[in-house]
Coordinates of C-alpha atoms in Angstrom, one line a residue:
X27 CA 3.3 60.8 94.4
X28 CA 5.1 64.4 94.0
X29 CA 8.4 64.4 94.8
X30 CA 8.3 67.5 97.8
X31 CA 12.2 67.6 97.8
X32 CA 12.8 68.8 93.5
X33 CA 14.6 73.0 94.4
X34 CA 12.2 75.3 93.4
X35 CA 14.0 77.3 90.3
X36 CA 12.1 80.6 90.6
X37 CA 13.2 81.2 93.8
X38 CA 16.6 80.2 92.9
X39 CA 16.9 82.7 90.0
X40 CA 15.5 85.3 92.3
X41 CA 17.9 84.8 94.7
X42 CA 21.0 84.7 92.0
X43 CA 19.8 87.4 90.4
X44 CA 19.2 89.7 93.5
X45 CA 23.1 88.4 94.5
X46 CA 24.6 89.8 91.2
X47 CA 22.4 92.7 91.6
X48 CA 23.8 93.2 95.1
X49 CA 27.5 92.0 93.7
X50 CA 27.2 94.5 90.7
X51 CA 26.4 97.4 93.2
X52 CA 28.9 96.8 95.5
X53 CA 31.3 97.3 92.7
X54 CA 29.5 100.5 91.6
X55 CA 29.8 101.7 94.7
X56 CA 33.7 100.7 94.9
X57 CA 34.3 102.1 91.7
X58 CA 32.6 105.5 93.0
X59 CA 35.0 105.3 95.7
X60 CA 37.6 104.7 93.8
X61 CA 36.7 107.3 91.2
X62 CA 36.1 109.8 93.6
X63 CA 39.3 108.9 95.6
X64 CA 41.0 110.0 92.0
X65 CA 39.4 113.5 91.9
X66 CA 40.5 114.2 95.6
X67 CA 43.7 112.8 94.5
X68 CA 43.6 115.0 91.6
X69 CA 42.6 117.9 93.4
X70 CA 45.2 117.8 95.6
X71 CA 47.9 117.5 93.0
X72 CA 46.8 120.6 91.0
X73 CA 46.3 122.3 94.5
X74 CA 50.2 121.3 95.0
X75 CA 51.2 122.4 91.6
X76 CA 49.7 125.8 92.0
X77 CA 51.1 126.2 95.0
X78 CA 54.3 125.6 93.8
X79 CA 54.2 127.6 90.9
X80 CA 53.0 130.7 92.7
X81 CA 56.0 129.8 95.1
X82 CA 57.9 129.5 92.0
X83 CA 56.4 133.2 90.7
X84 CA 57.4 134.5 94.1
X85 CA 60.5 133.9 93.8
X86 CA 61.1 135.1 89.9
X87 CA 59.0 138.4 90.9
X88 CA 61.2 138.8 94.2
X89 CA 64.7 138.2 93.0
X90 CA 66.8 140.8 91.3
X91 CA 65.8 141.2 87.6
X92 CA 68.5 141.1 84.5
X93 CA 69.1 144.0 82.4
X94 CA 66.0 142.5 79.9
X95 CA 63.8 141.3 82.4
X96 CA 64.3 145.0 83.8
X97 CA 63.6 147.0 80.7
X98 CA 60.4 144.9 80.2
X99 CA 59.4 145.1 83.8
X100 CA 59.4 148.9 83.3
X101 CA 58.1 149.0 80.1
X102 CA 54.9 146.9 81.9
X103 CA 54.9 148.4 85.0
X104 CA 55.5 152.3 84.3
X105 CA 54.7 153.0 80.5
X106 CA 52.1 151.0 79.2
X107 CA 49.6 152.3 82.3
X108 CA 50.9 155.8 82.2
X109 CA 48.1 158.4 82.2
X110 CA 48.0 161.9 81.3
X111 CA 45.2 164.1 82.9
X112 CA 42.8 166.6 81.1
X113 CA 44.3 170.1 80.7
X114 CA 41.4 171.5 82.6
X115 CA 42.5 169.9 85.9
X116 CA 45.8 169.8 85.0
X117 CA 48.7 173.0 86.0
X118 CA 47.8 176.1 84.0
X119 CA 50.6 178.7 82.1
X120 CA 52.0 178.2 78.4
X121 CA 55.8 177.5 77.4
X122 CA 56.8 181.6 76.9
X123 CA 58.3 182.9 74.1
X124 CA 62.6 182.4 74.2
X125 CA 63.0 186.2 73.8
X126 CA 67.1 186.8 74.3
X127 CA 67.9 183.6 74.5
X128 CA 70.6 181.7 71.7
X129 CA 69.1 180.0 69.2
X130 CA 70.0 177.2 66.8
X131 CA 70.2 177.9 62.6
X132 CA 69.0 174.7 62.0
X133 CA 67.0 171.8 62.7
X134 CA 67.9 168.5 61.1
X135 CA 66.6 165.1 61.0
X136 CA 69.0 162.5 62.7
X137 CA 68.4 159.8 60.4
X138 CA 70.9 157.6 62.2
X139 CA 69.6 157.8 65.6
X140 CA 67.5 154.7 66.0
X141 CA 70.9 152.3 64.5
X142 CA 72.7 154.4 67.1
X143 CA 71.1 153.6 70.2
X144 CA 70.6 150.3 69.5
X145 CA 74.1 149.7 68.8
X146 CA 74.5 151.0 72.1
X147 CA 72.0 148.8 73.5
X148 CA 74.0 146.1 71.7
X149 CA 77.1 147.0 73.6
X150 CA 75.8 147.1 76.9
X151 CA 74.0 144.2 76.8
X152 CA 77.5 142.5 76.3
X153 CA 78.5 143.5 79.3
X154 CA 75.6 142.5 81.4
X155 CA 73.8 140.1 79.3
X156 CA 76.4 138.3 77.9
X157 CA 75.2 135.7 74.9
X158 CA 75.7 132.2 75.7
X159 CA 76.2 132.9 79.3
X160 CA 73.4 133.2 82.4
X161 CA 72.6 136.8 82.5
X162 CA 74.0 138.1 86.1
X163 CA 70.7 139.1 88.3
X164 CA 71.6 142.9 89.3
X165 CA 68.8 145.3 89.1
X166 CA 65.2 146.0 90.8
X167 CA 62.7 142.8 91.1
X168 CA 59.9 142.4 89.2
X169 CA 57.9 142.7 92.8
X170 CA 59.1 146.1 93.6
X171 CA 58.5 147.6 89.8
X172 CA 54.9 145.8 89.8
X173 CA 54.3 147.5 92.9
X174 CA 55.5 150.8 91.9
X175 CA 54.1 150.4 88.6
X176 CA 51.0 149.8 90.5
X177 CA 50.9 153.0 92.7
X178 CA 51.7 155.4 89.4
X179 CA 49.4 153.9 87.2
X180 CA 46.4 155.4 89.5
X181 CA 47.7 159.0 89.1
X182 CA 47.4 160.9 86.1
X183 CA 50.5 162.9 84.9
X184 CA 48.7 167.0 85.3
X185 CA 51.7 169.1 86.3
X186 CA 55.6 169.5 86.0
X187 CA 56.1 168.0 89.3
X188 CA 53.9 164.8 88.6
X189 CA 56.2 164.4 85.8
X190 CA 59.2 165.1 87.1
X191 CA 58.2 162.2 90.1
X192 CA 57.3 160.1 87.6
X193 CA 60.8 160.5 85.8
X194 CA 62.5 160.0 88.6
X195 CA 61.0 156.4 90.0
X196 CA 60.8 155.3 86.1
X197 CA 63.6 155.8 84.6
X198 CA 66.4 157.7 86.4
X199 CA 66.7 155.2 89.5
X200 CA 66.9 152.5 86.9
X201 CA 70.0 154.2 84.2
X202 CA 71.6 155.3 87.5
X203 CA 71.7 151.3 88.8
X204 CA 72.6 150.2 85.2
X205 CA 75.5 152.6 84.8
X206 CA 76.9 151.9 88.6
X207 CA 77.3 148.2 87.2
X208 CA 78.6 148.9 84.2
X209 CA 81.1 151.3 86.6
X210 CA 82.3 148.0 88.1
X211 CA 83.5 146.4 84.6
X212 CA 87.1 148.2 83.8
X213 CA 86.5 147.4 80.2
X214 CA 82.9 149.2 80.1
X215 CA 83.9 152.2 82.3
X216 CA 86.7 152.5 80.0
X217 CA 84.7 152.0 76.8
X218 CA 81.6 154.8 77.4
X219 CA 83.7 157.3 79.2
X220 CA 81.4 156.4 82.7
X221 CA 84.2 157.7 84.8
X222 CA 82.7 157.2 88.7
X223 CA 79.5 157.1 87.8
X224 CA 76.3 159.9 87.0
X225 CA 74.8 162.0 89.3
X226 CA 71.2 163.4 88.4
X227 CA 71.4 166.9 90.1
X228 CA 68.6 169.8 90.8
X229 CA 69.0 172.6 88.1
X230 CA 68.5 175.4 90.4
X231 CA 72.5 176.4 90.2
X232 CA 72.9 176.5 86.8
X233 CA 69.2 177.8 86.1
X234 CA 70.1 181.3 88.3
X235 CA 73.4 181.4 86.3
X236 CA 71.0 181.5 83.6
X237 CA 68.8 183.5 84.1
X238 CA 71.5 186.2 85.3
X239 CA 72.8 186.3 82.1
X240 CA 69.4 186.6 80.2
X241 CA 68.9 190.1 82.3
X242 CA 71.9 191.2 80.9
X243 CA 70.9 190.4 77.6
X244 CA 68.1 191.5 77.4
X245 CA 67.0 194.1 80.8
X246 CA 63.8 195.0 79.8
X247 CA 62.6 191.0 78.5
X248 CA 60.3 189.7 80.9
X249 CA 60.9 187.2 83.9
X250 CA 60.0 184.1 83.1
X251 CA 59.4 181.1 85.8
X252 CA 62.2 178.4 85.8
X253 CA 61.7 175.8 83.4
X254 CA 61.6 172.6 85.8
X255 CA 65.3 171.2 85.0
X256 CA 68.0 169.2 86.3
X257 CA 71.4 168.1 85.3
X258 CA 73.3 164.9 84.2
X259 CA 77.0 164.8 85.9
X260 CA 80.2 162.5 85.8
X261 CA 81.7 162.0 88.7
X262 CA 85.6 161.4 88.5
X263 CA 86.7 161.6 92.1
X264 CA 85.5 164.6 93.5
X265 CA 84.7 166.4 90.2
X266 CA 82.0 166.7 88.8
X267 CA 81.6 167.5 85.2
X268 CA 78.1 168.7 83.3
X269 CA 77.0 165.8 80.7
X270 CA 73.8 167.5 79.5
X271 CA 70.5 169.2 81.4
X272 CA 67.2 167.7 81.0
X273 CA 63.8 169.7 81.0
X274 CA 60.5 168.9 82.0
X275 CA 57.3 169.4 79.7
X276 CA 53.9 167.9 80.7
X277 CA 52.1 166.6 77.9
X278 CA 49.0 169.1 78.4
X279 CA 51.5 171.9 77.6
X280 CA 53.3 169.9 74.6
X281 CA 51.3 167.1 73.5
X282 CA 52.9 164.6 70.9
X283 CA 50.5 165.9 68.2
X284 CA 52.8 169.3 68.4
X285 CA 56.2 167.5 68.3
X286 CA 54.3 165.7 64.9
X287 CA 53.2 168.5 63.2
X288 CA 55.9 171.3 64.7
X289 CA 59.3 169.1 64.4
X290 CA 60.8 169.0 61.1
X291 CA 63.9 170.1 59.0
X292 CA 64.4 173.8 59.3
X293 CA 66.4 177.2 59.0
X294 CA 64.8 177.8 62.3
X295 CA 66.3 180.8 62.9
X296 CA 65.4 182.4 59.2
X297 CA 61.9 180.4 58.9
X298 CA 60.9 181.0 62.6
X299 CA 62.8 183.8 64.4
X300 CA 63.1 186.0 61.8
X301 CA 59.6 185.5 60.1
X302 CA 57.9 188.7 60.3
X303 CA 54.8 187.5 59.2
X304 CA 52.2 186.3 61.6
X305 CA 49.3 184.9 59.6
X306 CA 46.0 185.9 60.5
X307 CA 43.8 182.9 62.0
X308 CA 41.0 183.4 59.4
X309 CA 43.7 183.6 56.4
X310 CA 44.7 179.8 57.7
X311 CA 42.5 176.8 57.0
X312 CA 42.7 173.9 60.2
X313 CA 45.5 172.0 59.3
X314 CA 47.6 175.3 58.4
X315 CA 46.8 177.0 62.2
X316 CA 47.7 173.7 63.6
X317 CA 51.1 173.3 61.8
X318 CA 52.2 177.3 62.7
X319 CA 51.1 176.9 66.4
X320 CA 52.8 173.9 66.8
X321 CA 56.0 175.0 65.0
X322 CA 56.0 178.1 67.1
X323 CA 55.3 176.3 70.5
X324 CA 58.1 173.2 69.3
X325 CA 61.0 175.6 68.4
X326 CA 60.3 177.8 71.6
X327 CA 60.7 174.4 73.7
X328 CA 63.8 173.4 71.7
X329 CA 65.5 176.8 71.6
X330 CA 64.8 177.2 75.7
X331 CA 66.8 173.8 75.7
X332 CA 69.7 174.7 73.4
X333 CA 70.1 178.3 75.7
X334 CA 70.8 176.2 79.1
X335 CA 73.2 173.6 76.7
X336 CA 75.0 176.5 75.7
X337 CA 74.9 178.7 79.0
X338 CA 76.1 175.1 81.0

């Protein structure tokens, strides 16, 4: 007789085998949980770490900037973008002719001007970027040049005025903030002759003086338009004393390719005033025109300049 009660291994197997299948899926699916548990984890974290580092970012970009970190910021922000806008939409009139105004004898290359300023470079940053120490935090943030920066770099430079704006929110704000702290260090003040301070001044004043004294000159010289000007003052109490003038040229008018070819070492006033000789354009090959134009429109700008020095 069969024994009915021997366990039937087939179904046995199955039944193992269907439990480790059921076993091995529950881990799977634990292990999904767990792995996706991770990646939120993960997300989270690198959602916290760039939140932190833009908080971070804010507050480098929003506190004041060092004397570096402000150069930089408007070297960036001001003239790396900087545009200049075709001379067809841009202001129209040349640079005139200096007639009756006092000319140099000379030009001459300043060989040593580069070592120069960066040896005063070198001395102000001792003052406020001291080596070895924390540089003191004094000048315009990062956020405010960006933003500047930002604004300017979707206008094109096409007239005196543009550049004279431009000038202004570039650069003059800027020395004006570096030399008032610099004003505050006895030893700095003393050392670059800063007195009170600077002052950047309209040139109107001095410009009328000017101009009086080129009728007398020369009555029957024609009347040019004011060259767009202003002065650089010291202030020592309640007097004000004339550091140098600064003029205006748009690009359009004097482009850096006529500063290259039209700027060298000269007897300007034997090679360019007192030349007689205009060549004729078909007597001058390319290169030849270009060099004579641009010496003619380059010593015109510099002489215009060296007049108001001397007249100030």
């Amino acid at each position: 007789m069969a024994d009915n009660s021997s366990p039937d291994y087939k179904t046995l197997f199955l039944r193992a085998e269907a439990e480790r299948e059921r076993e091995a899926e529950l881990r799977r699916q634990a292990e999904e949980r767990e792995a996706q548990e991770a990646e939120l984890r993960r997300q989270a974290e690198e959602l916290r770490r760039q939140a932190e580092e833009r908080e971070a970012q804010g507050r480098v970009r929003s506190q004041p900037t060092t004397l570096e970190e402000l150069i930089k910021g408007c070297h960036d922000s001001f003239s790396r973008p900087l545009q200049v806008g075709t001379p067809s939409r841009s202001t129209k009139g040349s640079i005139p002719p200096p007639t009756g105004k006092y000319c140099p004898t000379s030009l001459r290359f300043w060989s040593s001007c580069p070592v120069q300023l960066q040896e005063i470079y070198d001395s102000v940053s001792t003052y406020l970027q001291p080596a070895g120490k924390d540089a003191p935090r004094l000048f315009t943030s990062l956020l405010v040049l960006n933003e500047l920066g930002r604004r300017y770099s979707s206008r094109k430079l096409r007239s005196e005025k543009d550049l004279e704006h431009y000038e202004r929110t570039a650069v003059e704000d800027h020395v004006h903030d570096i030399i008032t702290e610099l004003c505050k260090i006895p030893d700095a003040r003393e050392r670059f002759r800063l007195g009170d301070g600077i002052l950047f001044e309209n040139h109107e004043n001095l410009l009328q003086t000017s101009e009086e004294s080129d009728a007398q000159l020369d009555e029957s010289s024609t009347k040019h338009p004011k060259p767009d000007s202003f002065c650089i003052h010291r202030i020592n109490d309640s007097t004000n004393t004339l550091i140098t003038t600064v003029e205006y040229k748009p690009p359009h008018k004097l482009s850096v390719e006529n500063l290259r070819a039209g700027l060298r070492s000269m007897k300007l006033w034997e090679e360019i005033v007192q030349s007689d000789t205009i060549p004729k354009s078909d007597e001058l090959n390319k290169d030849e025109k270009l060099r004579y134009n641009a010496e003619q429109l380059t010593c015109s700008v510099l002489v215009q300049k060296y007049h108001v020095m001397i007249q100030a």
